[in-house]
mmCIF file of C-alpha atoms in Angstrom:
data_model
loop_
_atom_site.group_PDB
_atom_site.id
_atom_site.type_symbol
_atom_site.label_atom_id
_atom_site.label_comp_id
_atom_site.label_asym_id
_atom_site.label_seq_id
_atom_site.Cartn_x
_atom_site.Cartn_y
_atom_site.Cartn_z
ATOM 1 C CA MET T 1 -31.235 253.602 80.817
ATOM 2 C CA LEU T 2 -28.198 255.868 81.149
ATOM 3 C CA LYS T 3 -28.952 259.576 81.212
ATOM 4 C CA ASP T 4 -25.392 260.763 81.751
ATOM 5 C CA ARG T 5 -22.596 258.340 80.898
ATOM 6 C CA LYS T 6 -19.921 260.610 82.405
ATOM 7 C CA LEU T 7 -21.673 260.754 85.803
ATOM 8 C CA PHE T 8 -22.121 256.983 85.702
ATOM 9 C CA PHE T 9 -18.393 256.377 85.281
ATOM 10 C CA VAL T 10 -17.574 258.926 87.995
ATOM 11 C CA SER T 11 -19.964 257.086 90.330
ATOM 12 C CA LEU T 12 -18.195 253.854 89.369
ATOM 13 C CA PHE T 13 -14.886 255.485 90.303
ATOM 14 C CA PHE T 14 -16.197 256.333 93.788
ATOM 15 C CA PHE T 15 -17.620 252.811 94.115
ATOM 16 C CA LEU T 16 -14.243 251.244 93.306
ATOM 17 C CA SER T 17 -12.562 253.690 95.699
ATOM 18 C CA PHE T 18 -14.939 252.531 98.426
ATOM 19 C CA ILE T 19 -14.159 248.865 97.669
ATOM 20 C CA ILE T 20 -10.401 249.513 97.831
ATOM 21 C CA PHE T 21 -10.719 251.624 100.981
ATOM 22 C CA ASN T 22 -12.614 248.820 102.745
ATOM 23 C CA PHE T 23 -10.633 245.896 101.337
ATOM 24 C CA PRO T 24 -9.769 243.646 104.329
ATOM 25 C CA PHE T 25 -6.561 242.150 102.994
ATOM 26 C CA PRO T 26 -3.721 241.383 103.546
ATOM 27 C CA HIS T 27 -4.304 242.706 107.074
ATOM 28 C CA ALA T 28 -7.452 242.713 109.186
ATOM 29 C CA THR T 29 -7.441 246.521 109.093
ATOM 30 C CA PRO T 30 -9.061 247.844 105.887
ATOM 31 C CA PHE T 31 -6.616 248.980 103.216
ATOM 32 C CA GLY T 32 -7.695 252.618 103.312
ATOM 33 C CA GLU T 33 -7.130 252.914 107.034
ATOM 34 C CA LEU T 34 -3.634 251.487 106.590
ATOM 35 C CA ILE T 35 -2.848 254.113 103.959
ATOM 36 C CA PHE T 36 -3.872 256.959 106.245
ATOM 37 C CA SER T 37 -2.144 255.483 109.294
ATOM 38 C CA ALA T 38 1.099 255.299 107.298
ATOM 39 C CA SER T 39 0.795 258.969 106.398
ATOM 40 C CA SER T 40 0.884 262.082 108.557
ATOM 41 C CA TRP T 41 -2.877 262.539 108.312
ATOM 42 C CA PRO T 42 -4.610 262.115 111.667
ATOM 43 C CA ILE T 43 -7.216 259.346 111.419
ATOM 44 C CA ASN T 44 -9.046 257.021 113.770
ATOM 45 C CA ASN T 45 -11.794 254.411 113.458
ATOM 46 C CA ASN T 46 -14.528 257.061 113.358
ATOM 47 C CA SER T 47 -12.881 259.214 110.698
ATOM 48 C CA SER T 48 -12.127 256.103 108.636
ATOM 49 C CA ALA T 49 -15.809 255.137 108.729
ATOM 50 C CA ILE T 50 -16.817 258.696 107.774
ATOM 51 C CA ILE T 51 -14.518 258.650 104.733
ATOM 52 C CA ALA T 52 -15.924 255.272 103.669
ATOM 53 C CA LEU T 53 -19.507 256.526 103.997
ATOM 54 C CA LEU T 54 -18.598 259.676 102.067
ATOM 55 C CA LEU T 55 -17.214 257.630 99.173
ATOM 56 C CA LEU T 56 -20.287 255.419 99.101
ATOM 57 C CA GLY T 57 -22.634 258.396 99.435
ATOM 58 C CA LEU T 58 -21.030 260.193 96.484
ATOM 59 C CA CYS T 59 -21.240 256.994 94.476
ATOM 60 C CA LEU T 60 -24.969 256.595 95.149
ATOM 61 C CA ILE T 61 -25.813 260.256 94.495
ATOM 62 C CA LEU T 62 -23.998 260.290 91.157
ATOM 63 C CA LEU T 63 -25.403 256.889 90.244
ATOM 64 C CA VAL T 64 -28.982 258.116 90.720
ATOM 65 C CA LYS T 65 -28.305 261.270 88.694
ATOM 66 C CA SER T 66 -26.777 259.255 85.863
ATOM 67 C CA LEU T 67 -29.791 256.977 85.353
ATOM 68 C CA ASN T 68 -33.123 257.456 83.618
ATOM 69 C CA LYS T 69 -34.880 254.575 85.395
ATOM 70 C CA PHE T 70 -34.370 251.675 87.803
ATOM 71 C CA LYS T 71 -32.774 254.117 90.230
ATOM 72 C CA GLY T 72 -34.047 252.357 93.359
ATOM 73 C CA ARG T 73 -32.886 248.951 92.159
ATOM 74 C CA ALA T 74 -29.490 250.347 91.244
ATOM 75 C CA VAL T 75 -29.031 251.872 94.710
ATOM 76 C CA ILE T 76 -29.982 248.599 96.433
ATOM 77 C CA ILE T 77 -27.615 246.593 94.217
ATOM 78 C CA ALA T 78 -24.787 249.097 94.817
ATOM 79 C CA ILE T 79 -25.241 248.974 98.593
ATOM 80 C CA LEU T 80 -25.319 245.155 98.639
ATOM 81 C CA ALA T 81 -22.259 244.975 96.385
ATOM 82 C CA ALA T 82 -20.383 247.487 98.564
ATOM 83 C CA ALA T 83 -21.081 245.389 101.660
ATOM 84 C CA LEU T 84 -20.409 241.950 100.172
ATOM 85 C CA LEU T 85 -17.689 242.410 97.554
ATOM 86 C CA PRO T 86 -14.630 243.289 99.711
ATOM 87 C CA PRO T 87 -14.766 240.153 101.947
ATOM 88 C CA PHE T 88 -15.852 237.998 98.994
ATOM 89 C CA ILE T 89 -12.927 239.093 96.821
ATOM 90 C CA ALA T 90 -10.455 238.638 99.685
ATOM 91 C CA LYS T 91 -11.757 235.150 100.492
ATOM 92 C CA THR T 92 -11.802 234.127 96.825
ATOM 93 C CA TYR T 93 -8.202 235.273 96.405
ATOM 94 C CA GLN T 94 -7.123 233.306 99.477
ATOM 95 C CA HIS T 95 -8.847 230.166 98.213
ATOM 96 C CA THR T 96 -7.434 230.355 94.686
ATOM 97 C CA LEU T 97 -4.278 232.410 94.163
ATOM 98 C CA ALA T 98 -2.767 233.152 97.588
ATOM 99 C CA SER T 99 0.253 231.288 98.921
ATOM 100 C CA GLY T 100 2.249 231.226 102.154
ATOM 101 C CA ILE T 101 0.817 233.239 105.022
ATOM 102 C CA TYR T 102 -1.475 235.057 102.572
ATOM 103 C CA ALA T 103 -3.467 231.825 102.263
ATOM 104 C CA VAL T 104 -3.877 231.545 106.045
ATOM 105 C CA HIS T 105 -7.148 232.506 107.692
ATOM 106 C CA TYR T 106 -7.167 233.421 111.392
ATOM 107 C CA ASP T 107 -10.460 233.281 113.313
ATOM 108 C CA SER T 108 -9.970 235.662 116.231
ATOM 109 C CA GLN T 109 -13.395 235.018 117.741
ATOM 110 C CA ALA T 110 -12.746 231.268 117.874
ATOM 111 C CA SER T 111 -9.353 231.879 119.529
ATOM 112 C CA SER T 112 -8.684 232.462 123.206
ATOM 113 C CA CYS T 113 -5.977 232.844 125.835
ATOM 114 C CA GLN T 114 -6.398 231.845 129.474
ATOM 115 C CA PHE T 115 -3.934 232.366 132.316
ATOM 116 C CA ASP T 116 -3.813 230.960 135.844
ATOM 117 C CA LYS T 117 -1.615 231.759 138.783
ATOM 118 C CA ILE T 118 0.603 228.884 139.880
ATOM 119 C CA ASN T 119 2.295 230.779 142.689
ATOM 120 C CA ASP T 120 3.402 234.332 143.475
ATOM 121 C CA GLU T 121 6.117 234.186 140.819
ATOM 122 C CA ILE T 122 4.743 232.007 138.028
ATOM 123 C CA ILE T 123 1.626 232.122 135.867
ATOM 124 C CA SER T 124 0.577 229.519 133.313
ATOM 125 C CA ILE T 125 -0.804 230.730 129.989
ATOM 126 C CA GLN T 126 -2.625 228.639 127.408
ATOM 127 C CA CYS T 127 -3.559 230.109 124.036
ATOM 128 C CA ASP T 128 -5.765 228.309 121.512
ATOM 129 C CA LEU T 129 -5.564 229.975 118.104
ATOM 130 C CA ALA T 130 -7.844 228.962 115.225
ATOM 131 C CA PHE T 131 -6.191 228.809 111.787
ATOM 132 C CA GLU T 132 -7.051 227.485 108.359
ATOM 133 C CA ASN T 133 -4.627 227.037 105.481
ATOM 134 C CA TYR T 134 -6.452 227.454 102.173
ATOM 135 C CA SER T 135 -3.455 226.536 100.018
ATOM 136 C CA SER T 136 -2.317 223.119 98.824
ATOM 137 C CA ASN T 137 1.166 223.660 100.302
ATOM 138 C CA ASP T 138 2.457 223.532 103.862
ATOM 139 C CA VAL T 139 2.875 226.929 105.507
ATOM 140 C CA GLN T 140 5.308 227.840 108.281
ATOM 141 C CA PHE T 141 5.200 231.083 110.243
ATOM 142 C CA THR T 142 5.713 232.612 113.651
ATOM 143 C CA VAL T 143 3.038 234.345 115.712
ATOM 144 C CA GLU T 144 3.449 237.603 117.597
ATOM 145 C CA PHE T 145 0.689 238.909 119.843
ATOM 146 C CA ASN T 146 -0.299 242.412 118.794
ATOM 147 C CA ASP T 147 -0.583 244.715 121.825
ATOM 148 C CA ARG T 148 -2.032 247.664 119.872
ATOM 149 C CA TYR T 149 -5.048 247.804 122.182
ATOM 150 C CA ARG T 150 -3.361 246.507 125.319
ATOM 151 C CA LEU T 151 -4.240 248.284 128.548
ATOM 152 C CA GLU T 152 -1.383 249.460 130.741
ATOM 153 C CA ASP T 153 -2.483 247.169 133.588
ATOM 154 C CA ASP T 154 -2.811 244.124 131.282
ATOM 155 C CA PRO T 155 0.711 242.937 130.411
ATOM 156 C CA VAL T 156 -0.215 239.400 129.301
ATOM 157 C CA GLN T 157 0.389 239.954 125.564
ATOM 158 C CA GLU T 158 3.724 241.613 126.233
ATOM 159 C CA LEU T 159 4.695 238.680 128.461
ATOM 160 C CA LEU T 160 3.685 236.205 125.770
ATOM 161 C CA ASN T 161 5.862 237.940 123.180
ATOM 162 C CA ALA T 162 8.753 237.897 125.646
ATOM 163 C CA VAL T 163 8.677 234.084 125.791
ATOM 164 C CA GLY T 164 8.097 233.643 122.049
ATOM 165 C CA PRO T 165 8.479 233.227 119.184
ATOM 166 C CA PHE T 166 5.560 230.880 118.653
ATOM 167 C CA LYS T 167 6.186 228.724 115.612
ATOM 168 C CA VAL T 168 3.317 227.230 113.610
ATOM 169 C CA THR T 169 3.277 224.755 110.732
ATOM 170 C CA LEU T 170 0.029 224.155 108.874
ATOM 171 C CA SER T 171 -0.280 221.291 106.415
ATOM 172 C CA SER T 172 -2.024 221.798 103.085
ATOM 173 C CA ASN T 173 -5.707 222.624 103.593
ATOM 174 C CA GLU T 174 -5.354 222.080 107.331
ATOM 175 C CA SER T 175 -7.746 223.763 109.743
ATOM 176 C CA GLY T 176 -7.876 223.541 113.502
ATOM 177 C CA ILE T 177 -6.732 224.895 116.822
ATOM 178 C CA ILE T 178 -3.034 225.497 117.473
ATOM 179 C CA GLN T 179 -2.260 225.483 121.182
ATOM 180 C CA PHE T 180 0.563 227.286 122.985
ATOM 181 C CA ASN T 181 1.398 226.646 126.634
ATOM 182 C CA ARG T 182 3.886 228.733 128.573
ATOM 183 C CA GLU T 183 4.870 229.315 132.177
ATOM 184 C CA ILE T 184 5.994 232.895 132.743
ATOM 185 C CA ASP T 185 7.906 234.536 135.568
ATOM 186 C CA VAL T 186 5.892 237.529 136.846
ATOM 187 C CA SER T 187 7.874 238.210 140.001
ATOM 188 C CA ASP T 188 8.981 241.601 138.652
ATOM 189 C CA LEU T 189 5.443 242.825 138.009
ATOM 190 C CA ASN T 190 3.983 245.425 140.334
ATOM 191 C CA ASN T 191 0.501 244.242 139.440
ATOM 192 C CA GLN T 192 0.356 240.571 140.352
ATOM 193 C CA LEU T 193 -1.952 238.607 138.060
ATOM 194 C CA GLU T 194 -4.427 236.115 139.454
ATOM 195 C CA ALA T 195 -6.460 234.461 136.667
ATOM 196 C CA GLY T 196 -8.334 235.507 133.574
ATOM 197 C CA GLY T 197 -8.448 235.403 129.811
ATOM 198 C CA GLY T 198 -10.391 236.360 126.740
ATOM 199 C CA ASN T 199 -10.743 236.027 122.988
ATOM 200 C CA GLY T 200 -10.443 238.253 119.941
ATOM 201 C CA MET T 201 -6.686 238.670 120.262
ATOM 202 C CA MET T 202 -4.933 240.553 117.482
ATOM 203 C CA ILE T 203 -1.849 238.761 116.178
ATOM 204 C CA THR T 204 0.879 239.292 113.599
ATOM 205 C CA LEU T 205 2.143 236.521 111.318
ATOM 206 C CA HIS T 206 5.780 236.559 110.173
ATOM 207 C CA SER T 207 7.209 234.398 107.382
ATOM 208 C CA ASP T 208 10.200 234.990 105.087
ATOM 209 C CA GLY T 209 10.057 238.738 105.546
ATOM 210 C CA ASN T 210 6.288 238.899 104.945
ATOM 211 C CA ILE T 211 3.955 240.264 107.624
ATOM 212 C CA ARG T 212 0.195 240.076 108.158
ATOM 213 C CA LYS T 213 -1.580 241.829 111.032
ATOM 214 C CA LEU T 214 -4.764 239.981 111.883
#
């Protein structure tokens, strides 16, 4: 089956590099993108995707060249494994070995924040955040709202952090919606807010010096 064992192991190296580059843990941002963002190399979402595709492409090319037969099947299996393994490994780790905030799952699409204007000086904000604790121990942490993608005319996340911290305690294997309610003074804002909201908020969990950006 193998025509060139050396090429096969090199293709395996690129496959593992792809898995590591796209590993979505401990943060929501893939591991490879975090490495580049921490360095002086300029990188954005597009360049990160290009690097990932390059790693996978090299893997598939070398894999095909290393085999005598079953090349099509091998390519299909490699593509499926590349797509499914990173989230599967991360979820399996959270369910089995992880502890503390590393065992906490945050569902951004099931979470939302809504704000309403009470008067010219006060707005009321309600945030419903969906969490699940996969561990058999209670977990305590604080939540910070990540304003990485905040628009200049949308100060809600910054205002929320100003009235934090938001403390959360999840019992063992608990899942559900954690609700925060705050009334915030906006009298100093040039842009007076009326009403609005949305979901998909990025947050950061803090606990005992550990941090997860989700």
